[in-house]
Coordinates of C-alpha atoms in Angstrom, one line a residue:
M166 CA 0.0 0.0 0.0
T167 CA 1.3 3.4 -1.0
V168 CA 1.4 6.0 1.8
S169 CA 0.9 9.6 0.8
A170 CA 2.9 12.5 2.2
A171 CA -0.1 13.8 4.0
E172 CA -0.6 10.4 5.8
T173 CA 3.1 10.1 6.8
S174 CA 2.9 13.6 8.4
H175 CA -0.4 13.0 10.1
R176 CA -0.4 13.4 13.9
R177 CA -2.9 11.5 15.9
N178 CA -5.9 13.6 16.9
G179 CA -9.2 13.2 18.8
G180 CA -10.8 11.4 15.8
D181 CA -8.1 8.7 15.9
V182 CA -8.7 8.2 19.6
V183 CA -12.4 7.7 19.0
V184 CA -11.7 5.1 16.3
E185 CA -9.1 3.3 18.3
S186 CA -11.5 3.1 21.2
L187 CA -14.2 1.6 19.1
E188 CA -11.8 -1.0 17.7
A189 CA -10.5 -1.8 21.2
L190 CA -14.1 -2.5 22.3
G191 CA -14.7 -4.9 19.4
A192 CA -16.6 -2.8 16.9
A193 CA -16.3 -3.9 13.2
T194 CA -18.9 -1.9 11.4
V195 CA -20.1 1.6 11.9
F196 CA -23.0 3.6 10.4
G197 CA -23.6 7.3 9.8
I198 CA -23.1 10.3 7.5
P199 CA -20.1 12.7 7.4
G200 CA -20.6 16.3 8.4
Q201 CA -18.5 19.5 8.8
H202 CA -17.9 19.3 12.5
A203 CA -17.3 15.5 12.4
L204 CA -14.6 15.6 9.6
G205 CA -11.8 14.7 12.1
L206 CA -13.7 11.6 13.1
F207 CA -14.5 10.5 9.6
D208 CA -11.0 11.1 8.4
A209 CA -9.7 8.8 11.1
L210 CA -11.9 5.9 9.7
R211 CA -9.6 5.5 6.7
R212 CA -6.7 4.7 9.0
S213 CA -8.7 2.0 10.7
D214 CA -10.1 -1.5 9.9
L215 CA -13.6 -0.4 10.6
R216 CA -16.2 -0.9 7.9
F217 CA -18.2 2.2 7.3
V218 CA -21.8 2.0 5.9
S219 CA -22.9 5.4 4.7
S220 CA -26.6 6.2 4.5
R221 CA -28.2 9.1 2.7
A222 CA -30.2 10.5 5.7
E223 CA -29.4 10.3 9.3
N224 CA -32.7 8.8 10.5
N225 CA -32.1 6.0 8.0
A226 CA -28.5 5.6 9.4
A227 CA -30.0 5.2 12.8
F228 CA -32.5 2.6 11.5
A229 CA -29.6 0.8 9.8
A230 CA -27.5 0.7 13.0
D231 CA -30.6 -0.6 14.7
G232 CA -31.0 -3.5 12.3
H233 CA -27.3 -4.3 12.6
A234 CA -27.5 -4.4 16.4
R235 CA -30.7 -6.5 16.4
V236 CA -29.2 -9.3 14.3
T237 CA -25.7 -9.3 16.0
G238 CA -26.9 -8.7 19.5
Q239 CA -23.9 -6.3 19.9
V240 CA -23.5 -2.6 20.4
T241 CA -23.4 -0.8 17.1
P242 CA -21.8 2.6 16.6
L243 CA -23.6 5.4 14.8
L244 CA -21.6 8.5 13.8
L245 CA -23.4 11.8 13.4
S246 CA -22.5 15.4 12.7
T247 CA -23.8 18.4 14.7
G248 CA -27.1 20.1 14.7
P249 CA -29.3 19.1 11.7
G250 CA -27.5 15.8 11.4
A251 CA -28.0 14.9 15.0
L252 CA -31.6 16.0 15.0
T253 CA -32.5 14.1 11.9
A254 CA -31.4 10.9 13.6
L255 CA -33.8 11.3 16.6
A256 CA -36.8 9.4 15.0
G257 CA -34.5 6.4 14.5
L258 CA -33.2 6.6 18.0
Q259 CA -36.7 6.7 19.4
E260 CA -37.3 3.3 17.9
A261 CA -34.1 1.9 19.3
M262 CA -34.9 3.2 22.7
A263 CA -38.5 1.8 22.6
A264 CA -37.2 -1.6 21.4
S265 CA -34.2 -1.7 23.7
V266 CA -31.6 -1.9 20.9
P267 CA -28.0 -1.2 21.9
L268 CA -26.6 1.7 19.9
L269 CA -23.5 3.9 20.7
V270 CA -24.2 7.3 19.2
I271 CA -21.2 9.5 18.7
S272 CA -22.1 13.0 17.6
S273 CA -19.8 15.9 16.9
Q274 CA -20.4 19.3 18.5
I275 CA -19.6 22.9 17.7
P276 CA -16.2 24.1 18.9
S277 CA -15.7 24.2 22.6
P278 CA -15.9 28.0 22.9
G279 CA -19.5 27.9 21.8
L280 CA -20.7 25.4 24.4
G281 CA -22.7 26.2 27.5
G282 CA -25.1 28.6 25.7
A283 CA -22.4 31.0 24.7
R284 CA -24.3 31.7 21.5
R285 CA -21.2 32.4 19.4
G286 CA -23.1 31.8 16.2
F287 CA -21.3 28.7 15.0
L288 CA -22.8 26.8 12.1
H289 CA -25.3 24.1 13.4
E290 CA -25.2 25.6 16.9
L291 CA -27.9 24.5 19.3
P292 CA -28.4 25.9 22.8
D293 CA -28.1 22.4 24.3
Q294 CA -27.7 19.5 21.9
Q295 CA -27.6 16.9 24.6
A296 CA -31.0 18.1 25.9
V297 CA -32.7 17.4 22.6
A298 CA -31.4 13.8 22.6
R299 CA -32.2 13.0 26.2
G300 CA -35.8 11.9 25.5
V301 CA -34.7 9.2 23.0
V302 CA -31.6 7.8 24.6
K303 CA -30.6 6.2 27.9
S304 CA -28.1 8.9 28.8
T305 CA -25.8 11.5 27.3
R306 CA -22.3 12.6 28.0
I307 CA -19.6 14.9 26.5
A308 CA -15.9 14.4 26.1
R309 CA -14.1 17.8 26.4
A310 CA -10.5 16.5 26.0
A311 CA -8.9 13.6 24.1
S312 CA -8.0 11.9 27.4
Q313 CA -11.7 11.7 28.2
I314 CA -12.7 10.0 25.0
P315 CA -11.8 6.4 25.7
S316 CA -13.5 6.3 29.1
A317 CA -16.6 8.2 27.8
I318 CA -17.0 5.7 25.0
A319 CA -16.4 2.7 27.2
E320 CA -18.9 3.9 29.7
A321 CA -21.5 4.5 27.0
W322 CA -20.8 1.1 25.4
R323 CA -21.3 -0.6 28.8
E324 CA -24.5 1.2 29.4
A325 CA -25.9 0.5 25.9
A326 CA -25.2 -3.2 26.4
T327 CA -26.6 -3.4 30.0
A328 CA -30.2 -4.6 30.3
P329 CA -32.4 -2.9 29.4
C330 CA -30.3 -2.2 26.3
G331 CA -30.7 1.0 24.4
P332 CA -29.0 3.9 22.6
V333 CA -26.5 6.0 24.5
W334 CA -25.2 9.4 23.3
V335 CA -21.6 10.7 23.4
E336 CA -20.7 14.1 21.8
I337 CA -17.3 15.5 21.1
P338 CA -16.6 19.1 20.1
Q339 CA -15.0 19.7 16.6
D340 CA -11.8 21.2 18.1
I341 CA -11.2 18.1 20.3
L342 CA -11.7 15.8 17.3
L343 CA -9.1 17.8 15.3
A344 CA -6.6 18.6 18.0
E345 CA -3.4 16.6 18.3
A346 CA -3.9 13.9 21.0
A347 CA -1.3 13.6 23.7
V348 CA -2.6 10.2 24.9
P349 CA -1.0 7.0 23.5
P350 CA -2.9 4.7 21.1
V351 CA -5.9 3.1 22.8
R352 CA -5.4 -0.7 23.3
D353 CA -6.6 -1.6 26.8
L354 CA -10.3 -0.8 27.0
S355 CA -13.2 -2.9 28.2
A356 CA -16.9 -2.4 28.7
T357 CA -18.5 -5.5 30.1
P358 CA -22.2 -5.0 30.7
L359 CA -23.4 -5.1 34.3
P360 CA -25.5 -8.2 35.2
L361 CA -29.1 -7.7 36.2
R362 CA -30.0 -10.8 38.3
P363 CA -33.3 -11.5 40.0
R364 CA -33.4 -11.5 43.8
A365 CA -33.6 -15.0 45.1
E366 CA -36.6 -14.5 47.3
L367 CA -38.6 -13.1 44.3
V368 CA -37.7 -16.2 42.2
T369 CA -38.8 -18.5 45.0
E370 CA -42.1 -16.6 45.4
A371 CA -42.8 -16.7 41.7
A372 CA -42.0 -20.4 41.4
G373 CA -44.4 -21.1 44.2
I374 CA -47.2 -19.1 42.6
L375 CA -46.7 -20.9 39.2
A376 CA -46.4 -24.3 40.7
A377 CA -49.7 -23.9 42.6
A378 CA -51.6 -22.5 39.7
E379 CA -54.2 -24.6 37.8
R380 CA -54.1 -22.4 34.7
P381 CA -50.7 -20.8 34.4
V382 CA -50.1 -18.8 31.2
I383 CA -47.0 -17.0 29.9
L384 CA -46.8 -13.8 27.8
A385 CA -43.4 -13.2 26.3
G386 CA -42.4 -9.8 25.1
G387 CA -39.6 -8.2 23.2
G388 CA -37.4 -8.3 26.3
A389 CA -37.3 -12.1 26.1
V390 CA -36.0 -11.9 22.5
R391 CA -33.4 -9.2 23.2
A392 CA -32.1 -11.2 26.2
G393 CA -31.8 -14.4 24.1
A394 CA -34.2 -16.1 26.5
Q395 CA -35.8 -18.5 23.9
A396 CA -34.3 -21.7 25.3
A397 CA -35.0 -20.8 28.9
L398 CA -38.6 -19.8 28.0
L399 CA -39.2 -23.2 26.3
E400 CA -37.8 -25.1 29.2
L401 CA -40.0 -23.3 31.7
A402 CA -43.1 -23.6 29.6
E403 CA -42.6 -27.3 29.1
R404 CA -41.9 -27.9 32.8
L405 CA -45.1 -26.0 33.8
Q406 CA -47.1 -27.2 30.8
A407 CA -48.2 -23.5 30.4
P408 CA -49.5 -22.0 27.2
V409 CA -47.3 -19.2 25.8
A410 CA -48.4 -16.1 23.8
T411 CA -45.9 -13.6 22.4
T412 CA -46.3 -9.9 22.0
F413 CA -45.6 -8.4 18.5
G414 CA -42.1 -7.4 19.7
G415 CA -41.7 -10.9 21.2
K416 CA -42.3 -12.8 18.0
G417 CA -39.7 -15.6 17.8
A418 CA -39.4 -15.9 21.6
F419 CA -41.4 -19.2 21.4
P420 CA -41.8 -21.8 18.6
W421 CA -44.9 -20.8 16.6
A422 CA -46.1 -24.4 15.9
H423 CA -45.5 -25.8 19.4
P424 CA -48.5 -27.4 21.1
L425 CA -48.3 -24.8 23.8
S426 CA -48.0 -21.8 21.4
L427 CA -50.9 -19.3 21.4
Q428 CA -49.0 -17.4 18.8
S429 CA -49.4 -13.6 18.8
W430 CA -53.0 -12.8 18.2
L431 CA -53.0 -10.0 20.8
E432 CA -55.6 -7.9 19.0
D433 CA -58.1 -10.7 19.1
R434 CA -60.5 -10.8 22.1
H435 CA -60.4 -14.6 22.3
L436 CA -56.8 -14.5 23.3
T437 CA -57.2 -11.4 25.5
E438 CA -60.0 -13.2 27.4
F439 CA -57.9 -16.4 27.8
L440 CA -55.0 -14.4 29.2
E441 CA -57.4 -12.7 31.6
R442 CA -58.7 -16.0 32.9
A443 CA -55.2 -17.3 33.9
D444 CA -54.9 -17.8 37.6
A445 CA -51.2 -17.0 37.3
L446 CA -49.9 -14.9 34.3
L447 CA -46.1 -14.7 33.9
V448 CA -45.2 -11.7 31.8
V449 CA -41.6 -11.7 30.6
G450 CA -40.0 -8.7 29.0
S451 CA -43.1 -6.7 28.4
G452 CA -44.6 -3.6 30.0
L453 CA -48.1 -4.6 28.9
G454 CA -48.4 -1.4 27.0
E455 CA -51.0 -0.4 24.4
L456 CA -50.2 -2.9 21.7
S457 CA -49.5 -5.8 24.1
S458 CA -52.8 -5.3 26.1
N459 CA -55.3 -5.1 23.2
Y460 CA -55.3 -1.3 23.5
H461 CA -55.5 -1.4 27.3
T462 CA -58.6 -3.6 27.4
F463 CA -56.8 -6.4 29.1
T464 CA -57.8 -6.9 32.7
P465 CA -56.1 -9.8 34.5
R466 CA -58.1 -11.6 37.1
G467 CA -55.4 -13.8 38.6
R468 CA -51.9 -13.2 40.0
V469 CA -49.5 -11.4 37.7
I470 CA -45.8 -12.0 37.8
Q471 CA -43.8 -9.5 35.7
I472 CA -40.1 -10.0 34.8
E473 CA -38.8 -6.7 33.4
A474 CA -35.4 -5.2 32.9
D475 CA -36.7 -1.7 32.6
L476 CA -37.5 -0.5 36.1
G477 CA -39.9 2.2 34.9
K478 CA -42.1 -0.5 33.2
L479 CA -42.3 -2.7 36.3
E480 CA -46.0 -2.8 37.4
S481 CA -46.6 0.4 35.3
N482 CA -49.9 -1.0 34.0
H483 CA -50.9 -3.9 36.3
H484 CA -49.9 -4.6 39.8
G485 CA -48.4 -8.0 40.7
L486 CA -45.1 -9.6 41.7
G487 CA -42.5 -7.4 40.0
I488 CA -39.1 -8.9 39.3
H489 CA -36.5 -6.5 38.1
A490 CA -34.1 -8.7 36.1
D491 CA -32.8 -9.7 32.7
A492 CA -35.3 -12.1 31.1
R493 CA -33.0 -14.9 30.4
T494 CA -31.3 -14.9 33.8
A495 CA -34.7 -14.8 35.6
L496 CA -36.2 -17.6 33.4
D497 CA -33.1 -19.8 34.0
H498 CA -33.6 -19.4 37.8
L499 CA -37.3 -20.0 37.6
A500 CA -37.0 -23.1 35.5
A501 CA -34.5 -24.5 38.1
E502 CA -37.1 -24.0 40.9
V503 CA -40.4 -24.9 39.3
P504 CA -41.5 -28.5 39.5
T505 CA -42.7 -30.4 36.5
G506 CA -46.5 -29.8 36.0
D507 CA -49.2 -32.1 35.0
R508 CA -51.4 -29.8 32.9
A509 CA -50.6 -31.0 29.4
G510 CA -54.1 -32.1 28.6
W511 CA -55.7 -28.8 29.7
A512 CA -53.0 -26.7 28.1
H513 CA -53.0 -28.4 24.7
A514 CA -56.8 -28.3 24.5
A515 CA -57.0 -24.7 25.6
V516 CA -54.5 -23.6 23.0
A517 CA -56.3 -25.5 20.2
D518 CA -59.6 -23.9 21.3
V519 CA -58.3 -20.3 21.3
L520 CA -56.6 -20.7 17.9
A521 CA -59.8 -22.3 16.5
R522 CA -61.9 -19.4 17.8
V523 CA -59.5 -16.9 16.2
G524 CA -59.5 -18.7 12.9
K525 CA -63.3 -18.9 12.9
R526 CA -63.6 -15.1 13.5
L527 CA -61.1 -14.4 10.6
A528 CA -62.9 -16.8 8.3
G529 CA -66.0 -14.7 8.4
Q530 CA -64.3 -11.6 7.2
E531 CA -63.4 -12.4 3.5
L532 CA -59.6 -11.9 4.1
G533 CA -58.4 -14.5 1.6
L534 CA -56.2 -12.0 -0.3
E535 CA -54.4 -10.7 2.8
Q536 CA -53.9 -14.2 4.2
G537 CA -52.7 -15.5 0.8
I538 CA -50.2 -12.7 0.4
L539 CA -48.7 -13.2 3.8
A540 CA -48.6 -17.0 3.2
S541 CA -46.7 -16.3 -0.1
V542 CA -44.1 -14.2 1.7
R543 CA -43.6 -16.9 4.3
A544 CA -43.3 -19.6 1.7
A545 CA -40.8 -17.6 -0.3
L546 CA -38.4 -17.0 2.6
P547 CA -35.8 -19.5 3.7
D548 CA -36.6 -20.5 7.3
D549 CA -33.6 -18.6 8.7
T550 CA -34.0 -15.4 6.7
P551 CA -34.6 -12.3 8.9
S552 CA -37.3 -9.9 7.9
F553 CA -37.8 -6.2 8.7
W554 CA -41.3 -4.7 8.5
D555 CA -42.4 -1.1 8.1
M556 CA -45.6 0.3 9.6
T557 CA -47.9 -0.9 6.8
I558 CA -51.0 -3.1 6.6
L559 CA -49.1 -6.2 5.6
G560 CA -46.8 -5.5 8.5
Y561 CA -49.7 -5.3 10.9
W562 CA -50.9 -8.6 9.6
A563 CA -47.5 -10.0 10.2
W564 CA -47.5 -8.9 13.9
S565 CA -50.4 -11.3 14.5
A566 CA -50.2 -13.9 11.8
Y567 CA -46.6 -14.4 10.6
D568 CA -44.5 -17.3 11.7
P569 CA -40.8 -16.2 11.8
R570 CA -39.5 -19.7 12.2
A571 CA -35.7 -19.5 12.7
G572 CA -35.5 -16.1 11.0
A573 CA -35.8 -13.1 13.3
F574 CA -38.8 -10.9 12.9
H575 CA -38.3 -7.1 13.4
S576 CA -40.7 -4.2 13.0
A577 CA -41.0 -0.6 13.9
Q578 CA -43.7 -1.2 16.5
G579 CA -41.6 0.1 19.3
A580 CA -42.1 3.7 18.4
G581 CA -44.3 3.3 15.4
G582 CA -42.5 5.6 12.9
L583 CA -42.5 5.2 9.1
G584 CA -39.5 4.3 7.0
Y585 CA -37.9 1.5 9.1
G586 CA -38.0 -1.5 6.9
L587 CA -35.4 -0.9 4.1
P588 CA -32.6 0.9 6.1
A589 CA -32.9 -1.6 9.0
A590 CA -32.7 -4.5 6.6
L591 CA -29.6 -3.1 4.9
G592 CA -28.0 -2.7 8.3
A593 CA -28.7 -6.3 9.1
A594 CA -27.4 -7.4 5.7
A595 CA -24.1 -5.7 6.4
A596 CA -23.7 -8.1 9.3
L597 CA -24.7 -11.3 7.7
D598 CA -22.0 -12.1 5.2
G599 CA -24.0 -12.4 2.1
A600 CA -27.2 -14.0 3.5
P601 CA -30.4 -12.6 2.1
V602 CA -32.7 -10.2 4.1
L603 CA -36.2 -9.2 3.4
A604 CA -37.6 -5.6 3.9
V605 CA -41.4 -4.9 3.6
S606 CA -42.9 -1.5 3.2
G607 CA -46.0 0.2 2.0
D608 CA -45.8 2.9 -0.6
G609 CA -46.1 5.6 2.0
G610 CA -43.3 4.2 4.1
A611 CA -41.2 3.5 1.0
M612 CA -41.1 7.2 0.2
Y613 CA -39.2 7.8 3.5
S614 CA -36.5 5.3 2.4
L615 CA -36.0 5.7 -1.3
A616 CA -32.7 7.4 -0.9
E617 CA -31.3 4.2 0.6
L618 CA -31.6 2.5 -2.7
A619 CA -28.3 4.3 -3.4
T620 CA -26.8 2.8 -0.2
L621 CA -28.1 -0.7 -1.2
R622 CA -26.4 -0.4 -4.5
Q623 CA -23.2 1.2 -3.3
H624 CA -22.6 -1.6 -0.8
D625 CA -24.2 -4.3 -3.0
L626 CA -26.2 -5.7 -0.1
P627 CA -28.5 -8.7 -0.6
V628 CA -31.7 -7.1 0.5
T629 CA -35.0 -7.8 -1.2
W630 CA -37.4 -4.9 -0.8
L631 CA -41.1 -5.8 -1.1
I632 CA -43.2 -2.6 -1.6
V633 CA -47.0 -3.1 -1.3
D634 CA -48.4 -0.2 -3.3
D635 CA -52.0 0.8 -2.4
G636 CA -51.7 4.4 -3.4
G637 CA -51.5 6.0 0.0
Y638 CA -51.2 5.7 3.7
G639 CA -53.4 2.5 3.7
I640 CA -53.7 2.0 7.4
L641 CA -54.5 5.7 8.1
R642 CA -57.1 5.5 5.3
E643 CA -58.7 2.6 7.0
Y644 CA -58.6 4.2 10.4
M645 CA -60.1 7.5 9.2
T646 CA -62.8 5.8 7.1
G647 CA -63.8 3.6 10.0
T648 CA -63.9 6.5 12.4
F649 CA -65.2 9.4 10.3
G650 CA -66.7 7.8 7.2
A651 CA -64.1 9.3 4.9
A652 CA -60.3 9.7 4.7
T653 CA -58.4 13.0 4.4
A654 CA -54.8 13.5 3.2
T655 CA -54.1 9.8 2.8
E656 CA -53.9 9.5 -1.0
L657 CA -50.4 9.9 -2.4
T658 CA -48.7 10.6 -5.7
R659 CA -45.8 8.1 -5.9
P660 CA -43.2 7.1 -8.5
D661 CA -42.9 4.0 -10.6
F662 CA -41.0 2.1 -7.9
A663 CA -39.7 -0.6 -10.2
A664 CA -38.4 2.0 -12.7
L665 CA -36.9 4.0 -9.9
A666 CA -35.0 1.0 -8.5
E667 CA -33.7 0.1 -12.0
S668 CA -32.4 3.7 -12.3
F669 CA -30.1 2.8 -9.4
G670 CA -29.0 -0.4 -11.1
I671 CA -31.2 -2.6 -8.9
P672 CA -33.2 -5.3 -10.5
A673 CA -37.0 -4.8 -10.0
V674 CA -40.2 -6.4 -10.9
T675 CA -43.9 -5.5 -10.6
T676 CA -45.7 -8.6 -9.4
T677 CA -49.2 -9.9 -8.6
P678 CA -50.6 -11.9 -5.7
E679 CA -50.4 -15.0 -7.8
S680 CA -46.8 -14.5 -8.8
L681 CA -45.5 -13.0 -5.6
R682 CA -44.0 -16.1 -4.2
A683 CA -42.0 -16.9 -7.3
D684 CA -40.8 -13.3 -7.7
L685 CA -39.7 -13.1 -4.1
V686 CA -37.8 -16.5 -4.4
E687 CA -36.0 -15.2 -7.5
A688 CA -35.1 -11.9 -5.9
L689 CA -33.9 -13.5 -2.6
G690 CA -31.8 -16.0 -4.4
S691 CA -30.0 -13.4 -6.7
G692 CA -27.2 -12.7 -4.2
G693 CA -27.7 -9.0 -4.5
P694 CA -30.3 -6.2 -4.0
G695 CA -33.7 -6.4 -5.6
V696 CA -37.1 -4.7 -5.5
V697 CA -40.5 -6.4 -5.8
V698 CA -43.5 -4.1 -6.2
L699 CA -47.0 -5.5 -5.4
P700 CA -49.9 -3.2 -6.4
A701 CA -52.6 -4.3 -3.9
R702 CA -55.1 -2.7 -1.6
L703 CA -55.3 -4.7 1.6
N704 CA -57.6 -4.7 4.5
M705 CA -57.1 -5.3 8.2
F706 CA -59.1 -7.9 10.2
A707 CA -61.8 -6.3 12.3
P708 CA -60.5 -5.0 15.7
T709 CA -62.0 -6.5 18.8
H710 CA -61.0 -3.8 21.3
L711 CA -63.8 -1.6 19.9
E712 CA -66.5 -4.3 20.5
T713 CA -69.0 -3.5 23.2
T714 CA -70.5 -7.0 23.5

């Protein structure tokens, strides 16, 4: 490799200290977009072994880092510039915060003389940049000298990886990133997350309640997935012979086709009522919020045991025995104390009955098109292919009806913002060494993400993007029509998505419900990016939380 004169004369600066710190902590891939105040940081990347994936808008960069962190289970760095760059990322960080995704956000700042509200008039100046981020991250900190950078990054990394995981914010002024660093190269740096173990007396109490119950039921949320608690959950459920439902964020926590699986029909009253009738309900990794409680219509009648890593969510909606702990650790302890139950006959029959009632309700609603399309998507994907779903009608169907099998299921239901599917999928693809990834969007959400077709092509990532084009914000159209009798501002002018993708050099096809499966199989098997456009107007199944009888 030829070394330029500029490189031989380079003196290590704050940007180099940042990059060295990330490498010392084990980072391999970083996401973001360069900016004026962050040039010292981005210049340092070319002297490192870090892989940089550059998005076209900062909110998409945050979604991409989110997707990468979800499939790797590791802290993923996101590099941002000051002011508008940092602010544009906030919607993506809200999703990561709501879904407990471990991101390390490193933002530049205006030069040090402008900090503290000095109002010197620097470009991108904000009165308090950390303040605008605090609502969507676990914590914020600033490094005001090169010597502070390694410790600030290590502390932030540890906090991001400690349950409940989430994004953590570090900002560094432009002058610190550019100034010569007197500290030696960073080599010795660690950030082991702190354990969050359950208290022994709480485990014993919970084990006693579950062992004595006649109708124990488990509801597993996103915290069980993030903690990697699948094996522990399966062991406990089988020991108890307890039916298991999963929240939308908890899809994949429990095998879909298992005889104890209630699947994830949380918007169906038949499942809500079954959960309510449990004499002991174990809630793992869920705060029982709006989407996990059938829009707060769920009213438990028996004992509730809640295992939750986020202290603020513990007993926030329903009182019970609260256990502040990591889901996997707590379930491991519970499984070791709970005796084997003799409830298999009741449990299997109860599960079959609930699912039959759900199926009967759906069968009366003429939803064959929607069910057929979702079945075609499932049939086209290899069992281990991860999928990333935007806020779109097909995505809402997938929350309840999609079997993820061995492939992880991810959606933007944590915060509910549009535009998640494609950028999150490309972030995941950057981690998976050539394995295919599926992204699903509606045409409204796709318009948020079109710029990332350039990222997809630039990095040649094997993401297949399914766009269901119904001419507008379909779910909002349905909500407004159902509530007011007519929809307003939901119809959209949009491009020829297939032609647009092809203008980026990405193969694209416009498909039909009948050919969807074959077109997805071809795109997923191509080894590169692809776009499949499905013009279709889908409907949701009837909600049950609005029923009065």
